[in-house]
Tab-separated table of C-alpha atoms in Angstrom:
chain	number	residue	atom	x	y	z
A	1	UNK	CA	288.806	-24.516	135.278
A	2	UNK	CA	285.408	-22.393	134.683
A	3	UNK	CA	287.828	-19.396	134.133
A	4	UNK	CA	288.830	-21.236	130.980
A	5	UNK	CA	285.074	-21.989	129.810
A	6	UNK	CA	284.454	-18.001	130.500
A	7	UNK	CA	287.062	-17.154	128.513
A	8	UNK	CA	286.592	-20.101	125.621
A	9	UNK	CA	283.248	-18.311	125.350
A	10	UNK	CA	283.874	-14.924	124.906
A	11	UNK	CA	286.592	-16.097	121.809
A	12	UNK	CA	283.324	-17.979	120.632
A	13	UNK	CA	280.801	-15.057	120.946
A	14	UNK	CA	283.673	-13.070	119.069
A	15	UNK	CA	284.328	-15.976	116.510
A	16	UNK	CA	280.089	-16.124	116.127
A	17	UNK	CA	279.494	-12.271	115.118
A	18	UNK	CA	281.589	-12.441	112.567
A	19	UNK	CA	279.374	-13.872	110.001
A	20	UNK	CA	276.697	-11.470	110.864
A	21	UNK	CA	278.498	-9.573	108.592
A	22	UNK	CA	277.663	-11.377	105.565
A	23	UNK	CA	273.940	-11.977	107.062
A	24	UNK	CA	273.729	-7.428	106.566
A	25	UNK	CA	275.740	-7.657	103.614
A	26	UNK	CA	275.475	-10.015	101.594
A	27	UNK	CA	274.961	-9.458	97.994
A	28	UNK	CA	272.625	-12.324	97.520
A	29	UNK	CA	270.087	-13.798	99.387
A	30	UNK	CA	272.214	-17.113	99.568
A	31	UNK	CA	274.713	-15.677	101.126
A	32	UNK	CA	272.545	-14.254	103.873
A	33	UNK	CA	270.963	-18.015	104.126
A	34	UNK	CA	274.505	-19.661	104.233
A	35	UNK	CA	276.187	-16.733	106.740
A	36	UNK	CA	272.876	-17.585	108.991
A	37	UNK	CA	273.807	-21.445	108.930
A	38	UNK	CA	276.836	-20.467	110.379
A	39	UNK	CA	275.893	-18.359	112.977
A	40	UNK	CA	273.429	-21.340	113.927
A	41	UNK	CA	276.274	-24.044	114.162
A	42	UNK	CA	278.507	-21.928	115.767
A	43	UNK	CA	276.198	-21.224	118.511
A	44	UNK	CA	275.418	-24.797	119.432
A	45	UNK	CA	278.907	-24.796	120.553
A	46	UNK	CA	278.699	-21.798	122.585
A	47	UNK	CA	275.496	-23.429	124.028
A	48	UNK	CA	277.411	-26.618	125.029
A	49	UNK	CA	280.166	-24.558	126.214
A	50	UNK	CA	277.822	-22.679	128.314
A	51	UNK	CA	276.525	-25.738	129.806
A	52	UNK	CA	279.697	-26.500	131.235
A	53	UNK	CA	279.908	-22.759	132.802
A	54	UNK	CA	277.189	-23.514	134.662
A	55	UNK	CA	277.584	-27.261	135.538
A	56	UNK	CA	274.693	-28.081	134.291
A	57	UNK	CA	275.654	-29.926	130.883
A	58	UNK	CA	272.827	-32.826	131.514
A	59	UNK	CA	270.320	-29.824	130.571
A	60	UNK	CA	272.176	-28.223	128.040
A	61	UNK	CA	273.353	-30.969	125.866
A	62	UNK	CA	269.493	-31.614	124.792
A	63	UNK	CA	269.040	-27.807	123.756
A	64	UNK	CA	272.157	-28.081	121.748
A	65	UNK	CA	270.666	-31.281	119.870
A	66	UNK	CA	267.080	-29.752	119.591
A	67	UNK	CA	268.654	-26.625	118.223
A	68	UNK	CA	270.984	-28.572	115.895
A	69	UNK	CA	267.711	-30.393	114.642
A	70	UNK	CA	265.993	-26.800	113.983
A	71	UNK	CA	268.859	-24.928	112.169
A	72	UNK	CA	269.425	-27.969	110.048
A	73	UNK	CA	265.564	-28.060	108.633
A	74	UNK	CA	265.758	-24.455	108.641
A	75	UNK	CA	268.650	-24.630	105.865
A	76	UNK	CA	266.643	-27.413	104.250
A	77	UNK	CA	263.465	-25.770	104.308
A	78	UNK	CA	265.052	-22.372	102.933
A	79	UNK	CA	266.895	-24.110	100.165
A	80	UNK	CA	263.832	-26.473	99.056
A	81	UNK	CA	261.444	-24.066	98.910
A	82	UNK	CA	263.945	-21.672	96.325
A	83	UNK	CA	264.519	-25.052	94.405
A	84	UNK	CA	261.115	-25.558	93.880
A	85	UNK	CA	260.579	-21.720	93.094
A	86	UNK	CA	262.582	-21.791	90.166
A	87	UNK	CA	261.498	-25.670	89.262
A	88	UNK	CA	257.264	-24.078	88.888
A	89	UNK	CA	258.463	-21.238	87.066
A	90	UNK	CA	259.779	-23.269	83.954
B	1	UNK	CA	296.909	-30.047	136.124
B	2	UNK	CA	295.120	-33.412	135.348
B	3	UNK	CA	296.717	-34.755	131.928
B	4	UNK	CA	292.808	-34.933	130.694
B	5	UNK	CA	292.410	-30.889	130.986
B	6	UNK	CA	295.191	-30.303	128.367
B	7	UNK	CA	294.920	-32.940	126.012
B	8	UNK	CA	290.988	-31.765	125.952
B	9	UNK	CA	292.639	-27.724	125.851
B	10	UNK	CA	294.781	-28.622	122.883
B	11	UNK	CA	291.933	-30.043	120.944
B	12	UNK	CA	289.512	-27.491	121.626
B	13	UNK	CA	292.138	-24.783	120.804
B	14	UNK	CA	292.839	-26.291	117.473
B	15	UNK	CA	288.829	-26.512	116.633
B	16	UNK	CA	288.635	-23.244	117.755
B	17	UNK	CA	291.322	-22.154	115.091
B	18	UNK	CA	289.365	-23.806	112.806
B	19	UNK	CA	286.034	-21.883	113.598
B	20	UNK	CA	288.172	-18.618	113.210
B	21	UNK	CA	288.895	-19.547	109.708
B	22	UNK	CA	286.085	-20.491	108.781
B	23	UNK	CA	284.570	-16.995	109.840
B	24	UNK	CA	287.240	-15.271	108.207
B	25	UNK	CA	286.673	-17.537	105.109
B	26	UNK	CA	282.755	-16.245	104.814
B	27	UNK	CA	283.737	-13.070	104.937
B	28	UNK	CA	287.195	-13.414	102.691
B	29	UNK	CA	285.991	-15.252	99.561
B	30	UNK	CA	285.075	-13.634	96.480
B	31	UNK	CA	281.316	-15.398	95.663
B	32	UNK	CA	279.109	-17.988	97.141
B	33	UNK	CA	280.288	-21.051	95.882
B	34	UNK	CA	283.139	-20.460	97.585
B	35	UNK	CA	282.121	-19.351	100.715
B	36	UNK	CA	280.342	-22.365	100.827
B	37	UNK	CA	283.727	-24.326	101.434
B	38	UNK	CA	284.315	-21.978	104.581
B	39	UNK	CA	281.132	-23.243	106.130
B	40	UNK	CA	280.657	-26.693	104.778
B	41	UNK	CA	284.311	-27.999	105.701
B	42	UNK	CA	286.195	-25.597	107.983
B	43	UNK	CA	283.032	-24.925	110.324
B	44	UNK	CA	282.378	-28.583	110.575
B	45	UNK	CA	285.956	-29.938	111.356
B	46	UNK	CA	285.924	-27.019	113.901
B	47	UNK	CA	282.495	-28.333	115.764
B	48	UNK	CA	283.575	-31.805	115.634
B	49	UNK	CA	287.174	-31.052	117.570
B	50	UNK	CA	285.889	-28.724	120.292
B	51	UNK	CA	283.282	-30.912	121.102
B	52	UNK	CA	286.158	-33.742	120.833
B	53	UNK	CA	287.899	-31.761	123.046
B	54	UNK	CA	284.941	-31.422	125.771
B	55	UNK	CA	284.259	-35.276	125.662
B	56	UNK	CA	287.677	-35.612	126.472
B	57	UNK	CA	287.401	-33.240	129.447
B	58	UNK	CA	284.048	-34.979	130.529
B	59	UNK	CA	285.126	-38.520	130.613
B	60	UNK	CA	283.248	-41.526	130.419
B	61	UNK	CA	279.763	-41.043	131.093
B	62	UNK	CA	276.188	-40.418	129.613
B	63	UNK	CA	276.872	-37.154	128.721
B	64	UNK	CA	279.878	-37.347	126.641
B	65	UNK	CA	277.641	-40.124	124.807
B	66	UNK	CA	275.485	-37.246	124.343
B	67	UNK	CA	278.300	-35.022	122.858
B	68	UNK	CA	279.481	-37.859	120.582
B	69	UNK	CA	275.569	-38.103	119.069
B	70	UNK	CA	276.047	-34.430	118.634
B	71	UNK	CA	279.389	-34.949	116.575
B	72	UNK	CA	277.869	-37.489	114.445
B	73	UNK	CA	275.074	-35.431	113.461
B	74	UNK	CA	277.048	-31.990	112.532
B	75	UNK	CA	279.558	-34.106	110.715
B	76	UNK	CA	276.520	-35.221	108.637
B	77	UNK	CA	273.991	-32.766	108.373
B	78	UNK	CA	276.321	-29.532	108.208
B	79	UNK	CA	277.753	-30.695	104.642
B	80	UNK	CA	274.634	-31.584	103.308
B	81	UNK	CA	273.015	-28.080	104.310
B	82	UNK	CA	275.617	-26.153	102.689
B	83	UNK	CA	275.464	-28.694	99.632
B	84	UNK	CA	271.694	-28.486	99.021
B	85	UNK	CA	271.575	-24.435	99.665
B	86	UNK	CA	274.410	-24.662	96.820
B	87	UNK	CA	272.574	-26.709	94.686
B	88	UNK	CA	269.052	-24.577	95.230
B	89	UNK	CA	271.902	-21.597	93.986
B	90	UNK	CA	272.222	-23.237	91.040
B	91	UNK	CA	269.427	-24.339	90.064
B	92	UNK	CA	268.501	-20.211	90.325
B	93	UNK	CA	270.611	-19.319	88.056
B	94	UNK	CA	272.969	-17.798	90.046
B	95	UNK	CA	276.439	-17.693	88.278
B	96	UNK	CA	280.049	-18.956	89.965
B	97	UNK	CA	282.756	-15.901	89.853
B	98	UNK	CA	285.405	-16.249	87.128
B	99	UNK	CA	288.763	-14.050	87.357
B	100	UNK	CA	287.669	-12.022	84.668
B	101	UNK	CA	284.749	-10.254	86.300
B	102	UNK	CA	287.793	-8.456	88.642
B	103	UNK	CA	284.669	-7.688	91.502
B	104	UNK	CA	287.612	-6.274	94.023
B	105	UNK	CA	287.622	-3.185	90.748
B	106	UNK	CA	291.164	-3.705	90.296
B	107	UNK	CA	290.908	-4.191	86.247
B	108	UNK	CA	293.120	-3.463	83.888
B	109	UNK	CA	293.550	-3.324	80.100
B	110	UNK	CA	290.876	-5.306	78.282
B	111	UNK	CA	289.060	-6.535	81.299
B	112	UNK	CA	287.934	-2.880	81.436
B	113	UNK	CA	284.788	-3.490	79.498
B	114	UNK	CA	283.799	-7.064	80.531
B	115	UNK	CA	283.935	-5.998	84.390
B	116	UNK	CA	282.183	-2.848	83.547
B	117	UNK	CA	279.087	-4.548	82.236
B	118	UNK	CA	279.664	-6.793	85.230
B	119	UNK	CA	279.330	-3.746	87.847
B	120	UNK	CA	276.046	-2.843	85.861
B	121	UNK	CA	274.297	-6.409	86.098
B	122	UNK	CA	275.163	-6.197	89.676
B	123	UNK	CA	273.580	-2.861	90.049
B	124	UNK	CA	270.921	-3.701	88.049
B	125	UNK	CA	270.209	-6.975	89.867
B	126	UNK	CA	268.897	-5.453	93.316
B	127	UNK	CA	270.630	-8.112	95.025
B	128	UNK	CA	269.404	-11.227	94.370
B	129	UNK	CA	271.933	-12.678	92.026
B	130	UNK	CA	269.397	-13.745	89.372
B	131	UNK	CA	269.825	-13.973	85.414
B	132	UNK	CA	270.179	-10.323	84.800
B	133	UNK	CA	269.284	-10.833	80.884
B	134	UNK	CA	266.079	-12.732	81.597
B	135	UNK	CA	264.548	-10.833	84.314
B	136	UNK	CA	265.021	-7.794	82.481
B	137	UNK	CA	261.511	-7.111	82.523
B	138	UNK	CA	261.068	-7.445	86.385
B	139	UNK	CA	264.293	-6.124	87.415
B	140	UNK	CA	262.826	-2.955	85.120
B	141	UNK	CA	259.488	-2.654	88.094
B	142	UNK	CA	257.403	-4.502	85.173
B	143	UNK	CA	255.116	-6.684	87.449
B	144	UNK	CA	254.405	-9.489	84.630
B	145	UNK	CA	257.940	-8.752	83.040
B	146	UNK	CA	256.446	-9.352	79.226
B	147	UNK	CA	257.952	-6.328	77.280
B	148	UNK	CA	260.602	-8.284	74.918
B	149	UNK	CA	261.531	-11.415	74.096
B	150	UNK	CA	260.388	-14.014	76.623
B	151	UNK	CA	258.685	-16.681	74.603
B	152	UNK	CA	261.960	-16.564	72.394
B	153	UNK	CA	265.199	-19.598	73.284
B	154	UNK	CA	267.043	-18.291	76.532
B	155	UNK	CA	266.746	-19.148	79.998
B	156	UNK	CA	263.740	-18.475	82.053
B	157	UNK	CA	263.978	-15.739	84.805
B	158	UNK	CA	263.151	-17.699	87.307
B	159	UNK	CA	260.863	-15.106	89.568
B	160	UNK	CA	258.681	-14.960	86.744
B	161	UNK	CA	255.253	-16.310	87.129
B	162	UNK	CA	253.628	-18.218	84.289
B	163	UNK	CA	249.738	-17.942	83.711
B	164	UNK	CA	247.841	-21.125	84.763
């Protein structure tokens, strides 16, 4: 049973560096922004699945909502503040 | 095997299928309003069934009321992150990719031209997928970017900063 958690996390870790690549590449900034929203929701379910590795899920289910809080105002904050870049320079 | 542990494998395998494409997507699609499908839809349906799959493993208790919270609130915020970053995208300026700007370089006949001037407004542009024809000035190192035609029709470049 925590063989299968082990091993459902590795796939994850391997499914979660994947859009690193368009966080170095990415040809515009947006593309970094959106590749790093991804990395940050895929990682809340390697958190929860992480909690269950170590039995402890109690714990770890309140990091995963507190970081699912962050990354979402973190994509807000990112995308509201370019908005209202281009809205004062007209 | 407790008939729990694979109903709960089979749905976290198919969210985790999901995930997979959805990484594959952001790095498969040709420009950022359609990469934004990858991680608006695909990442979200993903999320939503492996933590399905993991209150169906749990059982009845606090916790999987926890994990259900947790699916409510990526089914609704992760959609409207994606859709405002889009709509901030816009709002820049930056432009959606057609077929005829050919960006993978395999052009042909009268394309040639149109994805050539394409190749140099991406060159030119330093990365930021702005209005290449209005921030000529800046993208040129001009800090104030007033050496032609800016008080003329057009669009604004939007990095430009207007006197108070």
């Amino acid at each position: 049973m925590e063989r299968y958690f082990i091993y459902l996390g590795v796939l994850l870790t391997v499914i979660i560096l994947i859009p690193l690549y368009r966080v170095l590449r990415g040809p515009t900034l947006f593309d970094r922004m959106l590749g790093a929203g991804a990395f940050g929701t895929k990682t809340m379910v390697l958190v929860i699945v992480i909690g269950f590795i170590f039995d402890r899920i109690d714990m770890f289910i309140d990091i995963t909502l507190a970081y699912a809080v962050l990354n979402f105002i973190g994509t807000i904050a990112v995308a509201r503040y370019l908005a209202a870049m281009v809205k004062r320079s007209k | 095997m407790p008939v729990n542990f694979i109903v709960s494998n089979i749905i976290v395998s198919v969210g985790v299928f999901f995930l997979l494409v959805g990484s594959i997507g952001l790095i498969r699609l040709p420009d950022f309003y359609s990469r934004t499908h990858a991680v608006g839809k695909s990442d979200t349906l993903g999320i939503i069934l492996v933590v399905l799959g993991l209150v169906v493993h749990e059982g009845l208790s606090l916790n999987s009321v926890k994990l259900v919270m947790i699916m409510v609130f990526v089914g609704l915020t992760g959609p409207t992150a994606t859709h405002a970053l889009a709509k901030a995208a816009f709002r820049f300026g930056l432009r959606p990719w057609f077929r005829s700007d050919s960006a993978d370089g395999t052009h042909e006949g009268e394309d040639h031209v149109d994805s050539e001037s394409v190749g140099h407004e991406d060159e030119m542009d330093g990365g930021l997928g702005l209005d290449v024809e209005a921030c000529a000035g800046l993208l040129r190192g001009d800090p104030d970017g007033d050496d032609d035609d800016e008080e003329g029709g057009g669009p604004a470049c939007p990095l430009k900063r207007k006197e108070p």
